[in-house]
Amino acid sequence: MKNVENQTEIYINGMGATPHQHGVFFRVWAPHADYVSVIGDFNDWNEGANPLIAGENGCWGVNIENAKEGDQYKFFIKNGELNLYKNDPYARQVTNSVGNSIVYNPKTYDWENVTFQMPSWNEIVIYELHIGTFNRSKPDKVGTFHDAIKKLPYLKSLGINAVEIMPPFEFAGGVSWGYNPAHPYAIETEYGGPRAFKDFIKEAHKLGIAVILDVVYNHFGPSDLDLWQFDGWSENGKGGIYFYNDWRSTTPWGDTRPDYERPEVGRYIKDNAIMWLEDYKVDGLRMDMVPYIRNVHADGNPAHDLQEGLNMIRWINSEIRERFPNALVVAEDMHGHNFITDSVQVGGLGYGSQWDADFVHPLRNVLTQASDEYVDMNLICGALFKKYSDDVMRRVVFTESHDEVANGKARVAEEVEPGNATGWYARKKATLGAVMVLTSPGIPMIFQGQTIQQDSWFQDTEPLDWARLKEVSGISNMYKDMIHLRRNLTGVSAGLMGQNTELLALDNDRKLIAFQRWHQGGSRDTTIVVMNFSHEAILDYPIKFPSEGKWLVRFNGDSQSYESDFTHTECTEVDTTKENEAITGQVSVGPYSALVLSQD
């Protein structure tokens, strides 16, 4: 590079601020602007010092030799009589949501040659967490990525090998769930910014834990949103170039749906998705509220479909599949459609997996019934056997998530015994639900606080109470034992990672279900799960077994090794008998408890 012209040629495709050995190249899309300049620390914020040169497709660019990493800047945009001071839409770091952009160089971070590969999807157990509340070093300050790092060894000890981070993008103020991204490319300053996020990812990878990032593409903002009427143009009082300016703008979060029809906006979103995988080394994405990307009102009415939204999703997922084949991209769709996870080649959207409403809602319905007589075991059976795109790992299963334990819905333990989340019924039913999650076909997910029986509902102002860990250490150990079985870490339950499930018993009177899971089949693979959804122990109950011989109980959820007030219904092994080609054995399972069995 010898002159500005050559630098322009090299960096013309790089949006935002691109540092290099001869300064920083700035590029911005502002098709309706009459004049654009960049102002910042490098020119004393002089509006006339560094005008950008108009290029193709409404883009403007200039190289500034004395600009450098760490400099603060903004774009100054004139549109007629309007003078606008706008943050860089591609800014990877900002001082705060209403502050300035900061020149950030993604290539200067030291990853210390840490190598990590996403586990196979059938091996993953996800832990969803919110950085601001997961762990706080000071009660009056939101949690940071460095605070969260301190709890990674605990997650590792549980057997967790993937964490899903609720959106950490710069939002208004310092307290939020994260689903109001003001600066989609920038990491929240209060959480520590981009370097702290990379520190978290690096430390997670050192411990063998994958990082899945929750991204929000169905709307932006709605507040502190510099993208709004970015270059001064808009129609109908709407959002301008980054947003629909007609009826399609409407979302539950304001008129802030991105205009997927514009190639520049589609690329803005696609570039964002790829950046997390490429520059931050995240191992997957979870896309928030996909129904509002594919349909204006998420109502299934074809007249409200957004074909351009569907095309954008396919474009993003196809590129991710090609460039990052191990990455897991999860859709929050919750409508139970196969096409969400069907491949793009057959007309699907190409997601790797999807959150399954047809699992969580029936299971919570059963767990929160006031009386066993109202429990419908057919709901449990239906939840167990739901499958998408002919692959059981195409769904993520859970009893708790940020949505399921907020907005009027409490955690399972709290719903079972309001005000007494550590009561016997609360502990019993909540852990039974967790065992169902960890033994059912699908990718299991746990929400922060479940393993310490956190009460009440999720709020972005209330941190986890880690002191509870001492009080319910047995519950935490139960999760640990079940997660280890789910991942076959003890080598006796490979079937829990398999594709195959068969019903062995379903008793709506006794509230019992038994099923087998297998991968290749045989000893230490084929795994039997027996679950009792009633308050009474079930003794010497005959169920069908897939093979003769001795079956060993690998897990008993009623064991007093977990909690001293559990019933401790005895069942350590089962000897089967064969009669008229039928192989049966008798099991005893405690109230609101489960057994997991396999053969040596």
Coordinates of C-alpha atoms in Angstrom, one line a residue:
M1 CA 0.0 0.0 0.0
K2 CA 1.5 3.3 -1.1
N3 CA -1.3 5.7 -1.4
V4 CA -4.9 6.2 -0.4
E5 CA -6.2 5.0 -3.7
N6 CA -4.6 1.6 -3.3
Q7 CA -5.8 1.4 0.3
T8 CA -9.3 2.2 -0.9
E9 CA -9.1 -0.7 -3.3
I10 CA -7.9 -3.1 -0.6
Y11 CA -10.4 -2.1 2.1
I12 CA -13.5 -1.3 -0.1
N13 CA -15.2 -4.5 1.1
G14 CA -14.6 -3.9 4.8
M15 CA -17.4 -2.1 6.5
G16 CA -16.9 0.0 9.6
A17 CA -13.4 0.9 10.9
T18 CA -10.6 -1.4 9.7
P19 CA -7.2 -0.8 11.3
H20 CA -4.1 -1.7 9.3
Q21 CA -0.5 -0.8 9.1
H22 CA -1.2 2.5 7.3
G23 CA -4.0 3.8 9.6
V24 CA -7.7 3.0 9.7
F25 CA -10.0 2.7 6.8
F26 CA -13.6 3.9 7.5
R27 CA -16.5 2.8 5.4
V28 CA -20.2 3.4 5.9
W29 CA -23.5 2.9 4.0
A30 CA -25.5 6.1 3.8
P31 CA -27.2 6.2 0.4
H32 CA -29.3 9.4 1.1
A33 CA -26.4 11.5 2.6
D34 CA -25.2 14.6 0.8
Y35 CA -21.9 14.6 2.8
V36 CA -20.3 12.2 5.2
S37 CA -17.2 12.7 7.3
V38 CA -15.6 10.8 10.2
I39 CA -14.9 12.8 13.4
G40 CA -12.9 11.6 16.3
D41 CA -9.8 11.7 18.6
F42 CA -7.6 11.8 15.5
N43 CA -8.9 15.1 14.1
D44 CA -10.2 16.9 17.2
W45 CA -13.8 16.0 16.2
N46 CA -13.6 18.4 13.2
E47 CA -16.5 17.8 10.8
G48 CA -14.6 19.0 7.8
A49 CA -11.2 17.4 8.4
N50 CA -11.9 13.9 6.9
P51 CA -14.7 13.8 4.4
L52 CA -15.5 10.3 3.0
I53 CA -15.5 9.7 -0.7
A54 CA -18.8 8.5 -2.2
G55 CA -18.6 5.1 -3.8
E56 CA -20.9 2.5 -5.2
N57 CA -24.3 1.5 -3.7
G58 CA -24.5 4.4 -1.3
C59 CA -21.2 3.5 0.5
W60 CA -18.7 6.1 1.6
G61 CA -15.1 5.5 2.5
V62 CA -11.8 7.1 3.4
N63 CA -8.5 6.1 4.9
I64 CA -7.0 8.1 7.9
E65 CA -3.4 7.5 8.4
N66 CA -3.1 8.9 11.9
A67 CA -6.2 7.0 13.3
K68 CA -5.4 4.0 15.4
E69 CA -6.9 1.2 17.5
G70 CA -8.6 2.7 20.6
D71 CA -9.6 6.0 19.1
Q72 CA -13.1 7.2 19.6
Y73 CA -15.1 8.3 16.6
K74 CA -18.5 8.9 15.0
F75 CA -19.8 9.6 11.5
F76 CA -21.0 13.1 10.7
I77 CA -23.8 12.9 8.1
K78 CA -25.5 15.8 6.3
N79 CA -28.9 15.2 4.6
G80 CA -30.2 18.6 3.4
E81 CA -30.7 20.7 6.5
L82 CA -30.2 17.7 8.8
N83 CA -26.9 17.3 10.6
L84 CA -26.5 13.9 12.2
Y85 CA -23.9 12.4 14.5
K86 CA -24.1 8.6 14.2
N87 CA -22.2 5.7 15.7
D88 CA -20.8 3.2 13.3
P89 CA -23.3 0.4 12.6
Y90 CA -20.4 -2.0 12.5
A91 CA -18.7 -0.7 15.6
R92 CA -17.3 -3.6 17.6
Q93 CA -16.8 -1.5 20.7
V94 CA -18.5 1.6 22.0
T95 CA -18.0 3.7 25.2
N96 CA -21.7 3.0 26.0
S97 CA -25.0 2.8 24.2
V98 CA -25.3 6.6 23.8
G99 CA -21.5 7.3 23.6
N100 CA -19.0 6.9 20.9
S101 CA -17.6 4.2 18.7
I102 CA -14.1 2.9 19.4
V103 CA -11.7 1.6 16.7
Y104 CA -11.2 -2.1 17.5
N105 CA -8.8 -4.5 15.9
P106 CA -10.1 -8.1 16.2
K107 CA -6.8 -9.5 15.0
T108 CA -4.7 -8.3 18.0
Y109 CA -6.2 -10.7 20.6
D110 CA -3.9 -13.5 21.9
W111 CA -5.9 -16.8 21.8
E112 CA -2.8 -18.6 23.2
N113 CA -3.1 -21.3 20.6
V114 CA -6.0 -22.8 22.5
T115 CA -7.6 -25.5 20.2
F116 CA -11.2 -26.6 20.6
Q117 CA -13.7 -28.4 18.5
M118 CA -17.4 -28.4 19.1
P119 CA -18.6 -31.8 20.4
S120 CA -20.9 -33.8 18.3
W121 CA -24.4 -32.5 18.8
N122 CA -25.6 -35.8 20.5
E123 CA -22.9 -35.3 23.2
I124 CA -23.9 -31.7 24.1
V125 CA -25.5 -30.6 27.4
I126 CA -26.2 -26.9 27.3
Y127 CA -26.3 -24.5 30.2
E128 CA -28.1 -21.2 29.4
L129 CA -26.8 -18.2 31.3
H130 CA -27.2 -14.4 31.6
I131 CA -23.9 -12.6 32.2
G132 CA -25.4 -9.8 34.3
T133 CA -26.9 -12.1 36.9
F134 CA -25.0 -15.4 36.6
N135 CA -22.3 -14.4 39.0
R136 CA -21.6 -11.0 40.6
S137 CA -18.4 -10.0 42.4
K138 CA -20.3 -7.1 43.9
P139 CA -24.0 -7.2 44.7
D140 CA -24.6 -3.7 43.4
K141 CA -22.8 -4.2 40.1
V142 CA -23.9 -6.4 37.1
G143 CA -21.9 -9.5 36.5
T144 CA -19.1 -9.4 33.9
F145 CA -17.5 -12.0 31.7
H146 CA -14.6 -12.2 34.1
D147 CA -17.1 -12.9 37.0
A148 CA -18.7 -15.6 34.9
I149 CA -15.2 -17.2 34.2
K150 CA -15.0 -17.9 38.0
K151 CA -17.9 -20.3 37.8
L152 CA -16.8 -22.2 34.7
P153 CA -15.0 -24.9 36.8
Y154 CA -18.3 -25.6 38.6
L155 CA -20.1 -26.1 35.3
K156 CA -17.2 -28.3 34.1
S157 CA -17.6 -30.4 37.3
L158 CA -21.3 -30.9 36.5
G159 CA -20.4 -32.2 33.1
I160 CA -21.7 -29.2 31.2
N161 CA -19.9 -28.9 27.8
A162 CA -21.8 -26.0 26.2
V163 CA -23.0 -22.7 27.5
E164 CA -25.5 -20.5 25.8
I165 CA -25.0 -16.8 26.5
M166 CA -28.1 -14.6 26.5
P167 CA -27.5 -11.6 24.2
P168 CA -24.5 -9.6 25.4
F169 CA -24.7 -6.8 22.8
E170 CA -24.6 -3.2 23.8
F171 CA -28.0 -2.2 25.1
A172 CA -29.6 0.8 26.8
G173 CA -28.3 1.2 30.3
G174 CA -26.5 -1.5 32.2
V175 CA -29.3 -3.9 33.1
S176 CA -31.2 -5.9 30.6
W177 CA -32.1 -9.4 29.4
G178 CA -30.2 -8.4 26.3
Y179 CA -33.0 -8.7 23.7
N180 CA -32.9 -5.0 23.0
P181 CA -29.6 -4.6 21.1
A182 CA -28.7 -1.0 20.4
H183 CA -25.3 -1.9 18.8
P184 CA -25.5 -5.4 17.4
Y185 CA -21.7 -5.7 16.7
A186 CA -20.5 -4.3 20.1
I187 CA -20.3 -6.3 23.3
E188 CA -21.9 -4.7 26.3
T189 CA -19.5 -2.3 28.1
E190 CA -20.8 -3.2 31.5
Y191 CA -20.0 -6.9 30.9
G192 CA -16.4 -6.0 30.0
G193 CA -16.5 -5.4 26.2
P194 CA -15.1 -7.5 23.4
R195 CA -11.8 -8.4 25.0
A196 CA -13.6 -9.8 28.1
F197 CA -15.9 -11.8 26.0
K198 CA -12.9 -13.4 24.2
D199 CA -11.3 -14.1 27.6
F200 CA -14.5 -15.9 28.6
I201 CA -14.6 -18.0 25.3
K202 CA -10.9 -18.8 25.7
E203 CA -11.3 -20.0 29.3
A204 CA -14.4 -22.0 28.4
H205 CA -12.5 -23.7 25.5
K206 CA -9.6 -24.5 27.9
L207 CA -12.2 -26.4 30.0
G208 CA -13.8 -28.2 27.0
I209 CA -16.9 -26.0 27.1
A210 CA -18.4 -24.8 23.9
V211 CA -20.0 -21.3 23.7
I212 CA -23.3 -20.7 21.9
L213 CA -24.3 -17.1 21.4
D214 CA -27.9 -15.8 21.4
V215 CA -28.4 -13.4 18.5
V216 CA -31.3 -11.1 17.8
Y217 CA -32.2 -10.5 14.2
N218 CA -36.0 -10.1 14.4
H219 CA -35.7 -6.5 15.6
F220 CA -33.1 -4.0 16.9
G221 CA -33.4 -1.7 19.8
P222 CA -35.8 -0.1 20.2
S223 CA -34.0 2.5 22.3
D224 CA -30.5 4.2 22.0
L225 CA -30.6 3.1 18.4
D226 CA -28.3 5.0 16.1
L227 CA -29.5 2.8 13.2
W228 CA -32.8 4.6 13.4
Q229 CA -33.2 7.0 10.4
F230 CA -29.4 6.5 10.0
D231 CA -28.8 8.8 7.0
G232 CA -31.8 11.1 7.6
W233 CA -34.1 9.3 5.1
S234 CA -37.3 7.6 6.2
E235 CA -40.9 7.1 5.1
N236 CA -44.1 7.1 7.1
G237 CA -42.2 8.2 10.2
K238 CA -40.5 4.8 10.3
G239 CA -36.9 3.8 10.7
G240 CA -35.1 4.6 7.5
I241 CA -32.6 2.5 5.5
Y242 CA -32.0 -0.3 8.1
F243 CA -35.8 -1.0 8.7
Y244 CA -39.0 -1.6 6.8
N245 CA -40.8 1.7 6.3
D246 CA -44.3 0.2 5.8
W247 CA -46.6 -2.3 7.6
R248 CA -43.8 -4.9 7.7
S249 CA -42.0 -2.9 10.3
T250 CA -44.4 -3.9 13.1
T251 CA -43.0 -6.1 15.8
P252 CA -44.0 -6.6 19.5
W253 CA -40.9 -4.5 20.2
G254 CA -41.8 -1.4 18.1
D255 CA -41.5 -0.7 14.4
T256 CA -37.9 -2.0 14.4
R257 CA -37.9 -5.0 12.1
P258 CA -34.8 -4.9 9.8
D259 CA -35.6 -4.6 6.1
Y260 CA -34.5 -8.0 5.0
E261 CA -35.4 -7.1 1.4
R262 CA -32.4 -4.6 1.2
P263 CA -29.2 -6.5 0.2
E264 CA -27.2 -4.2 2.5
V265 CA -29.3 -5.0 5.5
G266 CA -29.2 -8.7 4.8
R267 CA -25.4 -8.5 4.5
Y268 CA -25.3 -6.5 7.7
I269 CA -27.0 -9.4 9.6
K270 CA -25.1 -12.1 7.8
D271 CA -21.8 -10.4 8.4
N272 CA -22.8 -10.2 12.1
A273 CA -23.5 -13.9 12.4
I274 CA -20.2 -14.9 10.7
M275 CA -18.2 -12.4 12.8
W276 CA -19.1 -14.2 16.0
L277 CA -18.0 -17.6 14.6
E278 CA -14.9 -16.3 12.8
D279 CA -13.4 -13.5 15.0
Y280 CA -14.8 -14.6 18.4
K281 CA -14.5 -18.4 17.8
V282 CA -18.0 -19.0 19.2
D283 CA -19.2 -22.6 18.5
G284 CA -22.8 -21.9 17.6
L285 CA -25.7 -19.4 17.5
R286 CA -29.2 -19.4 18.9
M287 CA -31.5 -17.1 16.8
D288 CA -34.1 -15.4 18.9
M289 CA -37.8 -15.4 17.8
V290 CA -37.4 -16.7 14.2
P291 CA -41.2 -16.6 13.6
Y292 CA -40.8 -12.8 13.4
I293 CA -38.1 -13.1 10.8
R294 CA -40.2 -15.3 8.5
N295 CA -43.7 -13.7 9.1
V296 CA -44.7 -10.2 10.1
H297 CA -47.1 -11.2 12.8
A298 CA -45.7 -14.7 13.5
D299 CA -49.3 -16.0 12.9
G300 CA -48.7 -18.4 10.0
N301 CA -50.8 -16.4 7.6
P302 CA -49.2 -16.7 4.2
A303 CA -50.2 -13.1 3.4
H304 CA -47.9 -12.0 6.2
D305 CA -44.9 -14.1 5.2
L306 CA -41.6 -12.4 4.7
Q307 CA -40.0 -14.4 1.8
E308 CA -36.9 -12.2 2.0
G309 CA -36.6 -13.1 5.7
L310 CA -36.7 -16.8 4.8
N311 CA -34.1 -16.2 2.0
M312 CA -31.8 -14.4 4.4
I313 CA -32.0 -17.2 6.9
R314 CA -31.2 -19.8 4.3
W315 CA -28.3 -17.6 3.1
I316 CA -26.8 -17.3 6.6
N317 CA -27.3 -21.0 7.5
S318 CA -25.9 -22.2 4.2
E319 CA -22.7 -20.2 4.6
I320 CA -22.3 -21.3 8.2
R321 CA -22.7 -24.9 7.2
E322 CA -20.1 -24.5 4.5
R323 CA -17.5 -22.5 6.5
F324 CA -18.2 -23.8 10.0
P325 CA -19.6 -27.3 9.6
N326 CA -19.4 -28.2 13.4
A327 CA -21.3 -25.0 14.5
L328 CA -24.7 -25.5 15.9
V329 CA -27.3 -23.0 14.9
V330 CA -30.5 -23.2 16.9
A331 CA -33.8 -21.6 16.1
E332 CA -36.2 -20.3 18.7
D333 CA -39.3 -20.9 16.6
M334 CA -41.6 -22.9 19.0
H335 CA -44.1 -23.8 16.3
G336 CA -43.1 -27.4 15.8
H337 CA -42.3 -27.3 12.0
N338 CA -40.0 -29.7 10.4
F339 CA -39.0 -27.2 7.7
I340 CA -37.2 -25.1 10.3
T341 CA -34.5 -27.9 10.6
D342 CA -34.9 -29.4 7.2
S343 CA -31.9 -28.8 4.9
V344 CA -31.9 -25.8 2.6
Q345 CA -31.6 -28.2 -0.3
V346 CA -35.1 -29.6 0.3
G347 CA -36.7 -26.2 1.0
G348 CA -36.0 -26.0 4.7
L349 CA -34.3 -23.2 6.6
G350 CA -31.2 -25.2 7.5
Y351 CA -31.1 -24.8 11.3
G352 CA -29.2 -27.5 13.2
S353 CA -31.8 -27.7 15.9
Q354 CA -34.8 -25.9 17.4
W355 CA -36.2 -25.2 20.8
D356 CA -39.1 -27.6 21.3
A357 CA -42.3 -26.2 22.7
D358 CA -43.9 -29.6 22.3
F359 CA -41.6 -30.9 25.0
V360 CA -41.4 -28.2 27.6
H361 CA -45.1 -27.2 27.7
P362 CA -46.6 -30.7 28.2
L363 CA -43.9 -31.6 30.7
R364 CA -44.4 -28.5 32.8
N365 CA -48.1 -29.1 32.6
V366 CA -47.6 -32.5 34.2
L367 CA -45.1 -31.4 36.8
T368 CA -47.2 -28.5 38.1
Q369 CA -50.5 -30.3 38.5
A370 CA -51.8 -29.8 42.0
S371 CA -52.9 -33.4 42.2
D372 CA -51.7 -36.6 40.6
E373 CA -55.2 -37.5 39.4
Y374 CA -54.9 -34.6 36.8
V375 CA -51.6 -35.9 35.4
D376 CA -52.0 -37.2 31.8
M377 CA -49.1 -39.5 31.0
N378 CA -50.0 -39.4 27.3
L379 CA -48.6 -35.8 27.4
I380 CA -45.3 -37.3 28.7
C381 CA -45.3 -39.9 26.0
G382 CA -46.0 -37.3 23.3
A383 CA -43.2 -35.1 24.6
L384 CA -40.8 -38.1 24.6
F385 CA -41.3 -39.1 21.0
K386 CA -41.5 -35.8 19.2
K387 CA -38.9 -35.5 16.5
Y388 CA -38.0 -33.1 13.7
S389 CA -36.4 -33.7 10.3
D390 CA -36.1 -37.4 11.2
D391 CA -33.3 -36.7 13.7
V392 CA -33.9 -36.6 17.5
M393 CA -31.0 -34.1 17.9
R394 CA -32.9 -31.5 15.8
R395 CA -34.6 -30.4 19.0
V396 CA -33.4 -28.7 22.2
V397 CA -35.4 -30.0 25.3
F398 CA -35.7 -28.2 28.6
T399 CA -38.1 -27.5 31.5
E400 CA -36.6 -24.0 32.2
S401 CA -35.3 -21.2 30.0
H402 CA -35.3 -17.4 30.3
D403 CA -38.7 -17.4 28.7
E404 CA -40.2 -20.2 30.8
V405 CA -39.2 -18.7 34.1
A406 CA -40.2 -15.1 33.7
N407 CA -43.1 -12.8 32.7
G408 CA -45.4 -14.4 35.2
K409 CA -44.0 -17.9 34.9
A410 CA -41.8 -19.1 37.8
R411 CA -39.3 -21.9 38.0
V412 CA -40.7 -25.4 38.2
A413 CA -39.8 -25.7 41.9
E414 CA -41.5 -22.4 42.7
E415 CA -44.6 -23.3 40.7
V416 CA -44.9 -26.6 42.5
E417 CA -44.6 -25.0 46.0
P418 CA -44.9 -21.2 45.8
G419 CA -42.7 -19.6 48.4
N420 CA -41.0 -22.9 49.2
A421 CA -38.8 -23.9 46.3
T422 CA -36.7 -26.1 48.5
G423 CA -39.7 -28.0 49.8
W424 CA -39.9 -31.8 49.3
Y425 CA -42.5 -31.6 46.5
A426 CA -40.6 -28.8 44.8
R427 CA -37.3 -30.6 44.9
K428 CA -38.8 -33.9 43.8
K429 CA -40.8 -32.6 40.8
A430 CA -38.1 -30.2 39.6
T431 CA -35.5 -32.9 39.6
L432 CA -37.8 -35.4 38.0
G433 CA -38.3 -32.9 35.2
A434 CA -34.6 -32.5 34.8
V435 CA -34.1 -36.2 34.6
M436 CA -36.7 -36.3 31.9
V437 CA -34.7 -33.6 30.0
L438 CA -31.5 -35.5 30.4
T439 CA -32.8 -38.9 29.3
S440 CA -35.1 -37.9 26.5
P441 CA -34.0 -37.8 22.8
G442 CA -32.8 -34.3 22.0
I443 CA -30.2 -31.9 23.0
P444 CA -30.8 -31.2 26.7
M445 CA -30.6 -27.7 28.1
I446 CA -30.5 -26.4 31.7
F447 CA -31.1 -22.8 32.8
Q448 CA -28.9 -21.0 35.2
G449 CA -29.8 -21.7 38.8
Q450 CA -31.6 -25.0 38.2
T451 CA -28.8 -27.0 39.8
I452 CA -29.0 -24.9 43.0
Q453 CA -32.8 -24.9 43.1
Q454 CA -33.0 -21.1 42.5
D455 CA -36.5 -19.9 43.4
S456 CA -38.9 -17.2 42.1
W457 CA -38.6 -16.2 38.5
F458 CA -35.8 -14.8 36.3
Q459 CA -35.1 -11.1 36.6
D460 CA -32.2 -9.2 35.1
T461 CA -31.9 -7.3 38.5
E462 CA -31.6 -10.4 40.7
P463 CA -28.3 -12.4 40.7
L464 CA -28.1 -16.1 41.4
D465 CA -27.8 -16.9 45.0
W466 CA -24.7 -19.2 45.0
A467 CA -24.9 -19.6 48.8
R468 CA -27.8 -22.0 48.0
L469 CA -25.2 -24.5 46.6
K470 CA -24.3 -25.6 50.2
E471 CA -28.0 -26.0 51.1
V472 CA -28.8 -28.1 48.1
S473 CA -25.5 -29.7 47.4
G474 CA -27.2 -33.1 47.0
I475 CA -29.4 -31.7 44.3
S476 CA -26.4 -30.4 42.5
N477 CA -24.8 -33.8 42.8
M478 CA -27.9 -35.4 41.3
Y479 CA -27.6 -33.1 38.2
K480 CA -23.9 -34.1 38.0
D481 CA -24.6 -37.8 38.1
M482 CA -27.4 -37.5 35.5
I483 CA -25.3 -35.3 33.2
H484 CA -22.5 -37.7 33.4
L485 CA -24.8 -40.5 32.4
R486 CA -26.3 -38.4 29.6
R487 CA -22.8 -37.9 28.1
N488 CA -21.8 -41.5 28.9
L489 CA -18.8 -40.2 30.8
T490 CA -18.9 -43.4 33.0
G491 CA -19.1 -45.7 29.9
V492 CA -22.4 -47.4 30.9
S493 CA -25.1 -45.4 29.1
A494 CA -24.1 -44.7 25.5
G495 CA -27.8 -45.2 24.5
L496 CA -28.7 -41.8 26.0
M497 CA -26.8 -40.2 23.1
G498 CA -28.5 -42.4 20.5
Q499 CA -31.2 -41.9 18.0
N500 CA -33.4 -44.8 19.1
T501 CA -36.3 -44.8 21.6
E502 CA -38.9 -47.4 22.4
L503 CA -41.7 -47.3 24.8
L504 CA -41.7 -50.2 27.4
A505 CA -44.5 -49.2 29.7
L506 CA -47.1 -46.5 30.0
D507 CA -49.5 -46.6 32.9
N508 CA -51.8 -43.6 33.3
D509 CA -53.3 -45.0 36.5
R510 CA -50.0 -45.5 38.3
K511 CA -48.5 -42.5 36.5
L512 CA -45.5 -44.5 35.3
I513 CA -43.6 -44.5 32.0
A514 CA -40.6 -46.7 31.0
F515 CA -38.6 -46.5 27.8
Q516 CA -35.4 -47.6 26.4
R517 CA -32.8 -45.6 24.5
W518 CA -30.0 -47.0 22.4
H519 CA -27.2 -46.0 20.1
Q520 CA -25.6 -49.2 18.7
G521 CA -27.4 -51.4 21.3
G522 CA -26.1 -54.0 23.7
S523 CA -24.5 -53.9 27.1
R524 CA -23.4 -50.5 28.4
D525 CA -25.3 -49.0 25.5
T526 CA -29.0 -49.8 25.7
T527 CA -30.3 -47.8 28.6
I528 CA -33.7 -48.1 30.3
V529 CA -35.4 -45.2 32.0
V530 CA -38.3 -45.6 34.4
M531 CA -40.2 -42.6 35.7
N532 CA -42.8 -42.3 38.4
F533 CA -45.0 -39.1 38.2
S534 CA -47.0 -39.9 41.3
H535 CA -46.5 -39.1 45.1
E536 CA -46.5 -42.8 46.0
A537 CA -43.7 -45.3 45.6
I538 CA -44.3 -48.0 43.0
L539 CA -43.0 -51.4 44.1
D540 CA -42.2 -54.5 42.2
Y541 CA -43.7 -53.2 39.0
P542 CA -43.3 -55.5 35.9
I543 CA -42.0 -53.9 32.7
K544 CA -40.7 -55.3 29.5
F545 CA -36.9 -55.5 29.0
P546 CA -35.1 -55.7 25.7
S547 CA -32.8 -58.6 26.7
E548 CA -32.3 -61.2 29.4
G549 CA -29.8 -61.0 32.3
K550 CA -29.0 -58.7 35.1
W551 CA -29.8 -55.0 34.7
L552 CA -27.9 -52.6 37.1
V553 CA -29.4 -49.4 38.4
R554 CA -27.0 -46.6 37.4
F555 CA -29.2 -43.8 38.9
N556 CA -31.9 -43.7 41.5
G557 CA -33.4 -40.3 41.9
D558 CA -35.0 -41.3 45.2
S559 CA -31.6 -42.0 46.9
Q560 CA -30.9 -40.4 50.2
S561 CA -27.4 -39.8 49.0
Y562 CA -29.0 -36.8 47.2
E563 CA -31.4 -35.6 50.0
S564 CA -31.8 -37.0 53.5
D565 CA -35.6 -36.7 53.3
F566 CA -36.0 -38.7 50.1
T567 CA -37.8 -42.0 50.5
H568 CA -34.8 -44.1 49.4
T569 CA -37.0 -46.7 47.6
E570 CA -34.6 -49.6 47.2
C571 CA -33.7 -50.9 43.7
T572 CA -30.1 -51.7 42.8
E573 CA -30.5 -54.3 40.2
V574 CA -33.2 -56.2 38.2
D575 CA -33.0 -59.8 37.1
T576 CA -35.2 -60.5 34.1
T577 CA -37.2 -63.6 33.3
K578 CA -38.4 -64.9 29.9
E579 CA -41.8 -66.4 29.4
N580 CA -43.5 -66.9 26.1
E581 CA -40.9 -64.8 24.3
A582 CA -41.6 -61.9 26.6
I583 CA -38.7 -60.7 28.8
T584 CA -39.8 -58.9 31.9
G585 CA -38.4 -57.6 35.2
Q586 CA -39.7 -55.9 38.3
V587 CA -38.7 -52.4 39.3
S588 CA -39.3 -50.3 42.3
V589 CA -39.3 -46.6 41.9
G590 CA -39.8 -43.9 44.5
P591 CA -42.3 -41.1 44.4
Y592 CA -41.6 -38.4 41.8
S593 CA -38.4 -40.3 40.9
A594 CA -36.6 -42.0 38.1
L595 CA -34.4 -45.0 37.6
V596 CA -31.7 -45.4 34.9
L597 CA -30.6 -49.0 34.2
S598 CA -28.1 -50.7 31.8
Q599 CA -26.2 -54.0 31.6
D600 CA -22.5 -54.6 32.0

